[in-house]
Tab-separated table of C-alpha atoms in Angstrom:
chain	number	residue	atom	x	y	z
C	53	MET	CA	-0.042	-0.236	0.070
C	54	MET	CA	1.525	3.584	-1.220
C	55	SER	CA	2.015	5.729	2.152
C	56	THR	CA	3.006	9.267	1.602
C	57	CYS	CA	5.589	10.860	4.115
C	58	ILE	CA	6.452	14.566	4.600
C	59	PHE	CA	10.001	14.558	5.542
C	60	ARG	CA	11.284	18.376	6.347
C	61	ASN	CA	11.287	19.465	2.316
C	62	PHE	CA	10.603	16.427	0.480
C	63	GLN	CA	7.450	14.425	0.195
C	64	LEU	CA	8.151	10.723	0.000
C	65	LYS	CA	5.802	8.068	-1.529
C	66	THR	CA	7.218	5.068	-0.115
C	67	GLY	CA	5.611	1.794	0.961
C	68	GLY	CA	8.617	1.925	3.758
C	69	ILE	CA	10.113	4.082	6.477
C	70	PRO	CA	11.609	7.208	5.658
C	71	ILE	CA	14.938	7.688	5.042
C	72	ALA	CA	17.140	10.461	6.632
C	73	ARG	CA	19.529	13.575	5.627
C	74	ARG	CA	22.607	12.820	7.686
C	75	SER	CA	23.100	16.414	8.772
C	76	ASP	CA	22.887	17.964	11.990
C	77	HIS	CA	22.867	14.876	13.584
C	78	LEU	CA	19.293	14.186	13.241
C	79	THR	CA	17.695	10.796	12.243
C	80	SER	CA	14.894	10.445	9.934
C	81	ARG	CA	12.428	9.945	12.745
C	82	ASP	CA	13.699	12.644	14.544
C	83	ILE	CA	13.106	15.184	11.601
C	84	LEU	CA	9.367	13.782	10.940
C	85	ALA	CA	8.367	13.257	14.501
C	86	HIS	CA	9.386	17.002	14.558
C	87	LEU	CA	8.086	18.649	11.524
C	88	SER	CA	5.226	16.725	10.345
C	89	ALA	CA	3.691	15.345	13.543
C	90	PRO	CA	0.128	17.257	13.464
C	91	PHE	CA	-0.669	16.118	9.757
C	92	VAL	CA	1.535	12.458	9.092
C	93	ARG	CA	1.672	9.635	11.410
C	94	PRO	CA	5.115	8.321	11.499
C	95	SER	CA	6.289	4.787	12.040
C	96	VAL	CA	6.606	5.491	15.450
C	97	ALA	CA	4.304	8.344	17.370
C	98	PRO	CA	6.200	11.968	18.475
C	99	HIS	CA	7.924	12.211	21.754
C	100	PRO	CA	4.693	13.962	23.908
C	101	HIS	CA	7.640	16.728	24.680
C	102	SER	CA	8.090	17.523	20.699
C	103	SER	CA	6.949	20.733	19.772
C	104	SER	CA	5.818	21.692	15.882
C	105	HIS	CA	5.468	24.945	14.207
C	106	PHE	CA	3.473	23.055	11.366
C	107	HIS	CA	-0.087	23.077	10.670
C	108	SER	CA	-1.604	20.711	7.414
C	109	SER	CA	-2.579	24.185	5.771
C	110	HIS	CA	1.497	24.905	5.909
C	111	ILE	CA	2.010	22.090	3.130
C	112	HIS	CA	1.682	22.928	-0.633
C	113	SER	CA	3.443	21.455	-4.022
C	114	TYR	CA	5.602	23.704	-5.461
C	115	HIS	CA	5.677	23.459	-9.014
C	116	THR	CA	7.557	26.088	-10.483
C	117	HIS	CA	11.651	25.625	-11.244
C	118	SER	CA	14.543	27.951	-9.326
C	119	SER	CA	16.865	30.171	-10.764
C	120	SER	CA	20.029	27.872	-9.720
C	121	ALA	CA	20.435	24.886	-12.027
C	122	SER	CA	21.951	22.874	-9.360
C	123	LEU	CA	18.934	22.183	-7.398
C	124	PRO	CA	15.277	22.568	-8.908
C	125	ILE	CA	12.798	23.373	-6.149
C	126	SER	CA	10.511	20.610	-7.751
C	127	GLY	CA	10.389	17.493	-10.025
C	128	VAL	CA	11.590	14.504	-9.334
C	129	TYR	CA	15.001	13.778	-7.328
C	130	HIS	CA	17.836	11.057	-8.110
C	131	ILE	CA	19.983	9.928	-5.119
C	132	SER	CA	22.627	11.212	-7.242
C	133	HIS	CA	21.478	14.807	-6.321
C	134	LEU	CA	21.919	14.651	-2.769
C	135	SER	CA	24.445	11.755	-2.158
C	136	SER	CA	26.342	12.978	0.646
C	137	PHE	CA	22.873	13.440	2.941
C	138	PHE	CA	20.953	10.414	2.418
C	139	PHE	CA	21.211	6.885	3.701
C	140	PRO	CA	21.651	4.444	0.350
C	141	LEU	CA	17.634	4.018	-1.215
C	142	LYS	CA	18.162	0.468	-1.637
C	143	ARG	CA	18.072	-0.115	2.102
C	144	PHE	CA	14.629	0.933	2.124
C	145	GLY	CA	13.198	-0.461	-0.607
C	146	ILE	CA	12.607	3.065	-1.909
C	147	ASP	CA	12.734	3.975	-5.209
C	148	SER	CA	14.761	7.500	-6.165
C	149	LYS	CA	11.957	8.028	-8.866
C	150	SER	CA	9.402	8.644	-6.227
C	151	LEU	CA	11.585	11.291	-4.320
C	152	HIS	CA	9.605	14.606	-4.414
C	153	TYR	CA	9.996	18.153	-3.511
C	154	THR	CA	7.780	19.861	-1.002
C	155	SER	CA	8.346	23.553	0.239
C	156	ILE	CA	6.751	24.167	3.357
C	157	ILE	CA	5.437	27.757	4.254
C	158	MET	CA	6.905	28.759	7.351
C	159	SER	CA	6.621	31.801	10.014
C	160	THR	CA	5.017	34.518	8.810
C	161	ARG	CA	8.147	37.015	10.176
C	162	SER	CA	9.253	39.463	7.661
C	163	SER	CA	11.727	38.506	5.279
C	164	LYS	CA	12.955	41.675	4.134
C	165	ARG	CA	16.455	42.159	4.048
C	166	GLN	CA	18.060	44.104	7.170
C	167	LYS	CA	21.119	45.974	6.947
C	168	THR	CA	23.615	46.030	9.906
C	169	GLY	CA	26.354	49.010	10.903
C	170	GLU	CA	28.506	48.172	8.093
C	171	ASP	CA	25.897	48.227	5.190
C	172	GLN	CA	26.256	44.617	4.987
C	173	PRO	CA	22.873	41.576	5.451
C	174	TYR	CA	24.145	39.312	8.135
C	175	GLU	CA	21.839	36.146	6.940
C	176	LEU	CA	21.537	32.964	9.242
C	177	ILE	CA	20.795	29.581	6.919
C	178	TYR	CA	19.678	26.854	9.157
C	179	TRP	CA	17.047	24.137	9.002
C	180	PRO	CA	13.492	25.682	9.651
C	181	THR	CA	11.331	25.539	13.515
C	182	LEU	CA	14.642	23.872	15.298
C	183	PRO	CA	16.630	25.947	17.877
C	184	GLY	CA	19.783	23.568	17.496
C	185	ARG	CA	23.108	24.974	16.559
C	186	GLY	CA	21.581	27.802	14.890
C	187	GLU	CA	20.230	28.982	18.035
C	188	HIS	CA	23.596	30.316	19.877
C	189	ILE	CA	24.151	32.901	16.682
C	190	ARG	CA	20.414	33.630	16.917
C	191	LEU	CA	20.967	34.793	20.475
C	192	ALA	CA	24.347	36.769	19.602
C	193	PHE	CA	22.405	39.022	17.295
C	194	GLU	CA	19.602	39.126	19.814
C	195	ALA	CA	21.658	40.280	22.330
C	196	SER	CA	23.342	42.930	20.636
C	197	GLY	CA	20.420	44.559	19.112
C	198	THR	CA	21.829	43.405	15.204
C	199	PRO	CA	19.314	42.705	12.552
C	200	TYR	CA	19.329	39.760	10.945
C	201	SER	CA	17.740	37.656	8.590
C	202	ASP	CA	16.565	33.953	9.269
C	203	ILE	CA	16.463	33.001	6.121
C	204	SER	CA	14.614	29.670	6.582
C	205	ASN	CA	12.205	30.869	8.812
C	206	GLU	CA	11.475	33.797	7.113
C	207	SER	CA	9.674	33.011	3.677
C	208	LYS	CA	8.493	29.450	1.974
C	209	GLU	CA	11.748	29.366	0.060
C	210	GLY	CA	14.017	29.810	2.445
C	211	ILE	CA	14.681	25.935	3.203
C	212	ASN	CA	16.241	26.309	-0.634
C	213	ALA	CA	19.031	28.961	0.881
C	214	VAL	CA	20.341	25.876	3.146
C	215	LEU	CA	19.769	22.809	0.083
C	216	GLU	CA	22.116	25.185	-2.317
C	217	GLN	CA	24.412	24.993	0.173
C	218	ILE	CA	24.522	21.648	1.143
C	219	SER	CA	23.946	20.336	-2.478
C	220	ASP	CA	26.841	18.286	-3.813
C	221	LYS	CA	27.283	20.131	-6.636
C	222	ASN	CA	28.055	23.305	-4.434
C	223	LEU	CA	31.919	23.246	-5.300
C	224	GLY	CA	32.244	26.954	-3.229
C	225	ASN	CA	33.698	29.745	-4.701
C	226	ASP	CA	37.297	31.973	-5.046
C	227	ASN	CA	36.070	33.147	-1.457
C	228	GLY	CA	35.850	29.670	0.345
C	229	PRO	CA	35.013	26.537	0.375
C	230	PRO	CA	31.608	25.169	0.498
C	231	PRO	CA	30.289	24.295	4.196
C	232	LEU	CA	29.400	20.749	4.945
C	233	ALA	CA	26.210	21.678	6.905
C	234	PRO	CA	24.466	24.246	8.811
C	235	PRO	CA	24.360	26.539	10.558
C	236	ILE	CA	25.950	28.835	7.696
C	237	LEU	CA	27.013	32.612	8.243
C	238	ARG	CA	26.295	34.666	5.123
C	239	HIS	CA	27.356	38.425	5.470
C	240	GLY	CA	27.115	40.145	2.830
C	241	SER	CA	28.550	39.553	-0.719
C	242	ASN	CA	32.199	38.279	0.130
C	243	VAL	CA	31.834	36.285	3.681
C	244	LEU	CA	29.916	32.350	3.966
C	245	ILE	CA	31.611	30.553	6.807
C	246	SER	CA	29.847	27.702	8.780
C	247	GLN	CA	30.386	25.997	11.527
C	248	THR	CA	29.036	27.723	15.583
C	249	PRO	CA	32.120	28.074	16.705
C	250	ASN	CA	33.427	29.432	13.574
C	251	ILE	CA	30.954	31.724	13.089
C	252	LEU	CA	30.637	33.064	16.657
C	253	LEU	CA	34.261	33.708	16.561
C	254	TYR	CA	33.861	35.976	13.670
C	255	LEU	CA	30.937	37.740	15.143
C	256	GLY	CA	32.011	38.619	18.724
C	257	PRO	CA	34.193	41.575	17.919
C	258	LYS	CA	31.573	43.024	15.383
C	259	LEU	CA	28.633	42.644	17.842
C	260	GLY	CA	30.580	43.696	20.770
C	261	LEU	CA	30.434	40.262	22.385
C	262	THR	CA	34.179	39.470	22.828
C	263	PRO	CA	36.854	42.171	24.685
C	264	ASP	CA	38.501	44.705	22.847
C	265	THR	CA	41.647	43.536	21.305
C	266	ASP	CA	43.800	46.352	21.671
C	267	ASN	CA	43.250	46.387	25.708
C	268	ASP	CA	43.061	42.232	25.829
C	269	PRO	CA	44.314	40.710	22.777
C	270	VAL	CA	43.950	37.032	23.704
C	271	GLY	CA	40.616	37.670	25.262
C	272	ALA	CA	38.876	36.047	22.134
C	273	TYR	CA	40.387	33.141	22.351
C	274	HIS	CA	39.679	32.717	26.009
C	275	ILE	CA	36.132	33.361	24.933
C	276	ASN	CA	36.713	30.608	22.199
C	277	ALA	CA	37.849	28.474	24.529
C	278	LEU	CA	35.225	28.672	27.114
C	279	THR	CA	32.198	28.345	23.831
C	280	LEU	CA	34.112	24.947	22.842
C	281	THR	CA	33.861	23.607	26.301
C	282	ALA	CA	30.264	24.410	26.739
C	283	LEU	CA	29.382	22.953	23.522
C	284	ASP	CA	31.727	19.591	23.511
C	285	GLY	CA	30.058	18.952	27.677
C	286	LEU	CA	26.205	20.480	27.334
C	287	SER	CA	25.501	20.085	23.792
C	288	ASN	CA	27.582	17.283	21.993
C	289	GLU	CA	27.711	14.964	25.095
C	290	ALA	CA	23.933	15.896	25.815
C	291	HIS	CA	23.224	14.878	22.082
C	292	ASP	CA	24.934	11.429	22.654
C	293	THR	CA	22.746	10.502	25.068
C	294	HIS	CA	19.988	9.612	22.615
C	295	HIS	CA	22.772	8.617	20.032
C	296	PRO	CA	25.661	6.948	21.847
C	297	ILE	CA	25.950	4.294	18.615
C	298	ALA	CA	24.998	5.648	15.348
C	299	THR	CA	23.619	9.229	14.521
C	300	GLY	CA	21.861	7.637	11.396
C	301	ASP	CA	20.055	5.066	13.818
C	302	TYR	CA	16.568	5.554	15.530
C	303	TYR	CA	16.872	6.137	19.564
C	304	GLU	CA	14.457	2.939	19.872
C	305	ASP	CA	17.338	0.893	18.139
C	306	GLN	CA	20.126	1.671	20.705
C	307	LYS	CA	18.089	2.360	23.687
C	308	PRO	CA	20.103	-0.388	26.465
C	309	GLU	CA	23.104	2.197	25.415
C	310	SER	CA	21.351	5.080	25.625
C	311	LEU	CA	20.461	4.075	29.338
C	312	LYS	CA	23.573	3.764	29.989
C	313	LYS	CA	25.358	6.749	28.121
C	314	ALA	CA	22.717	8.881	30.047
C	315	LYS	CA	22.840	7.126	33.504
C	316	ASP	CA	27.605	8.355	33.160
C	317	TYR	CA	26.502	11.547	31.748
C	318	ARG	CA	24.148	12.387	34.829
C	319	ASN	CA	26.634	11.322	37.419
C	320	ASN	CA	29.969	12.244	36.109
C	321	ARG	CA	30.078	14.058	32.716
C	322	LEU	CA	27.108	16.944	33.492
C	323	PRO	CA	29.254	17.562	37.233
C	324	LYS	CA	32.202	17.693	35.998
C	325	PHE	CA	31.123	20.019	32.983
C	326	LEU	CA	29.230	22.176	35.542
C	327	GLY	CA	31.827	22.279	37.935
C	328	TYR	CA	34.361	23.591	35.714
C	329	PHE	CA	32.387	26.761	34.716
C	330	GLN	CA	31.412	27.207	38.770
C	331	ARG	CA	35.050	27.547	38.911
C	332	VAL	CA	35.426	29.710	35.943
C	333	LEU	CA	32.737	32.264	37.724
C	334	GLU	CA	35.414	31.653	40.642
C	335	GLY	CA	38.273	32.478	39.242
C	336	PRO	CA	39.820	36.180	38.829
C	337	ALA	CA	39.194	36.201	35.091
C	338	SER	CA	35.745	36.506	35.282
C	339	LYS	CA	36.246	40.094	37.447
C	340	GLY	CA	33.497	39.630	39.697
C	341	GLY	CA	31.593	36.237	39.229
C	342	GLU	CA	28.662	37.954	36.835
C	343	TYR	CA	30.260	36.829	33.636
C	344	LEU	CA	32.406	34.071	32.244
C	345	TYR	CA	35.264	36.557	31.045
C	346	GLY	CA	36.157	39.782	31.636
C	347	GLY	CA	32.888	41.373	33.852
C	348	GLN	CA	31.341	41.951	30.181
C	349	LEU	CA	28.725	39.603	28.652
C	350	THR	CA	30.069	37.906	25.889
C	351	TYR	CA	29.081	35.068	23.449
C	352	ALA	CA	30.217	32.889	25.552
C	353	ASP	CA	28.071	33.872	28.213
C	354	LEU	CA	25.044	33.160	25.260
C	355	VAL	CA	26.606	29.585	24.751
C	356	LEU	CA	26.207	28.693	28.479
C	357	PHE	CA	22.644	29.839	28.828
C	358	GLN	CA	21.587	28.419	25.982
C	359	THR	CA	23.273	24.589	26.360
C	360	VAL	CA	22.058	24.965	30.138
C	361	ASP	CA	18.939	25.529	28.982
C	362	GLY	CA	18.969	22.839	27.021
C	363	VAL	CA	20.080	19.995	29.510
C	364	ILE	CA	17.588	21.696	32.026
C	365	PHE	CA	15.074	20.597	29.426
C	366	ALA	CA	16.334	17.397	28.383
C	367	PHE	CA	17.117	16.090	31.956
C	368	PRO	CA	14.752	18.307	34.225
C	369	LYS	CA	15.044	16.048	37.346
C	370	CYS	CA	18.727	15.954	37.570
C	371	LEU	CA	19.378	19.377	36.793
C	372	ALA	CA	17.035	19.980	39.796
C	373	ALA	CA	19.281	17.991	42.173
C	374	LEU	CA	22.293	19.663	40.722
C	375	ARG	CA	21.212	23.113	41.552
C	376	SER	CA	19.571	22.459	44.927
C	377	SER	CA	22.898	20.940	45.923
C	378	GLY	CA	24.771	24.222	45.629
C	379	LYS	CA	27.708	23.239	44.261
C	380	PHE	CA	27.033	25.018	41.609
C	381	ASP	CA	25.368	28.202	42.528
C	382	LYS	CA	26.889	30.469	40.233
C	383	VAL	CA	26.219	28.842	37.077
C	384	PHE	CA	22.880	28.750	37.748
C	385	ALA	CA	22.676	32.128	38.780
C	386	HIS	CA	24.899	33.098	35.910
C	387	TYR	CA	22.113	31.349	34.036
C	388	GLU	CA	19.158	33.313	35.528
C	389	ARG	CA	21.736	36.460	34.880
C	390	VAL	CA	21.519	36.003	31.189
C	391	LYS	CA	18.154	34.681	30.862
C	392	ALA	CA	16.995	38.176	32.157
C	393	HIS	CA	18.762	40.535	29.927
C	394	GLU	CA	16.517	42.490	28.992
C	395	LYS	CA	17.021	41.670	25.252
C	396	ILE	CA	17.625	38.098	25.619
C	397	LYS	CA	14.244	37.814	27.901
C	398	ALA	CA	12.255	39.673	24.918
C	399	TYR	CA	13.241	37.718	22.834
C	400	LEU	CA	12.623	33.803	24.497
C	401	GLU	CA	8.949	35.690	24.926
C	402	SER	CA	8.951	36.422	21.556
C	403	ASP	CA	7.665	33.483	18.528
C	404	ARG	CA	11.112	33.988	17.347
C	405	ARG	CA	12.067	31.426	19.870
C	406	MET	CA	11.598	28.169	19.415
C	407	LYS	CA	10.422	25.843	21.161
C	408	TYR	CA	13.022	22.172	21.973
C	409	GLY	CA	11.457	19.088	20.446
C	410	ASN	CA	13.457	16.320	18.819
C	411	GLY	CA	16.621	18.023	17.625
C	412	ILE	CA	20.027	18.023	20.548
C	413	TYR	CA	18.109	18.095	23.522
C	414	ARG	CA	15.401	15.880	23.742
C	415	HIS	CA	13.619	14.976	27.217
C	416	TYR	CA	13.052	11.085	27.429
C	417	PRO	CA	12.068	10.582	30.929
C	418	GLU	CA	14.279	6.900	31.506
C	419	LEU	CA	17.590	8.855	30.248
C	420	ASP	CA	17.037	11.553	33.458
C	421	GLY	CA	16.525	8.470	35.780
C	422	GLU	CA	12.908	8.387	36.033
C	423	ASP	CA	11.211	5.145	36.083
């Protein structure tokens, strides 16, 4: 019996399960559950804590063609078009001729390009509806009051910007190599870079989120080190609790290993990283303990806030116990301080702040030590 499944920006008419885009550590079931829960019955029901911004009225077949010859908007896709990002079709009994593009209408936020002080537009290119790794970059723009375009969340065509960048036909240009995966930052016509900490390293001085290099020539590298540490222990390792064996397999297929990984993460790794940032905030380089470095808000503070917020969502029981222990009081005070920052508070209360679902941070009660 032929069934139709919506997978991010593709319509798969198959008799089996959907295939997966190998990007941002999301499996097919993860993305399907997150994006299509309201209008598609996936092979496994979405987690009750997942959230979607889509409604059935938001799905439209798109029958025009893009100006880009490398990736037409509609029509049949053969596996050669996106071979780097999909599992082999034969594994799932899927005929590559059945792969069709579907356009998805996103939020109603303005897609008008806004100018920075340098009269160059900042454009974030990331998957729609997911906080993910792109959220750290959004927070940098929001905290500094810098106008930016969140391309995939501002128009139905925005997803094409992601697809064009990750297409195996994209060889880059004279200014730089092609990115492997989002998040990607485009700044004007000459700058296109990827990787979250790399983008933040670029943006920090421009947005006033790093120390003045004249007075502190190595400060930017301290900020980068703190950022990398937070992303390692409170983002990447948090993700690995629900995908400890293979990012391309389903959580259910590696659940026994996930339970072991999560137990070690709760008991050892989380306290280790929270303890490290407690020491940073207690140290003299923090200049008072309100922020991680130099007595001022930097993008490292935003990354620590976002990663702590993520693990609070994923492991609420564990984080409540760690907070009540009093061992990490400065870390949680820092979290509340950044959360209360005027511009951050306004952003968190706006519709621009997307909810967690089946991305990096997921709440599975069994992984939080609950029976």
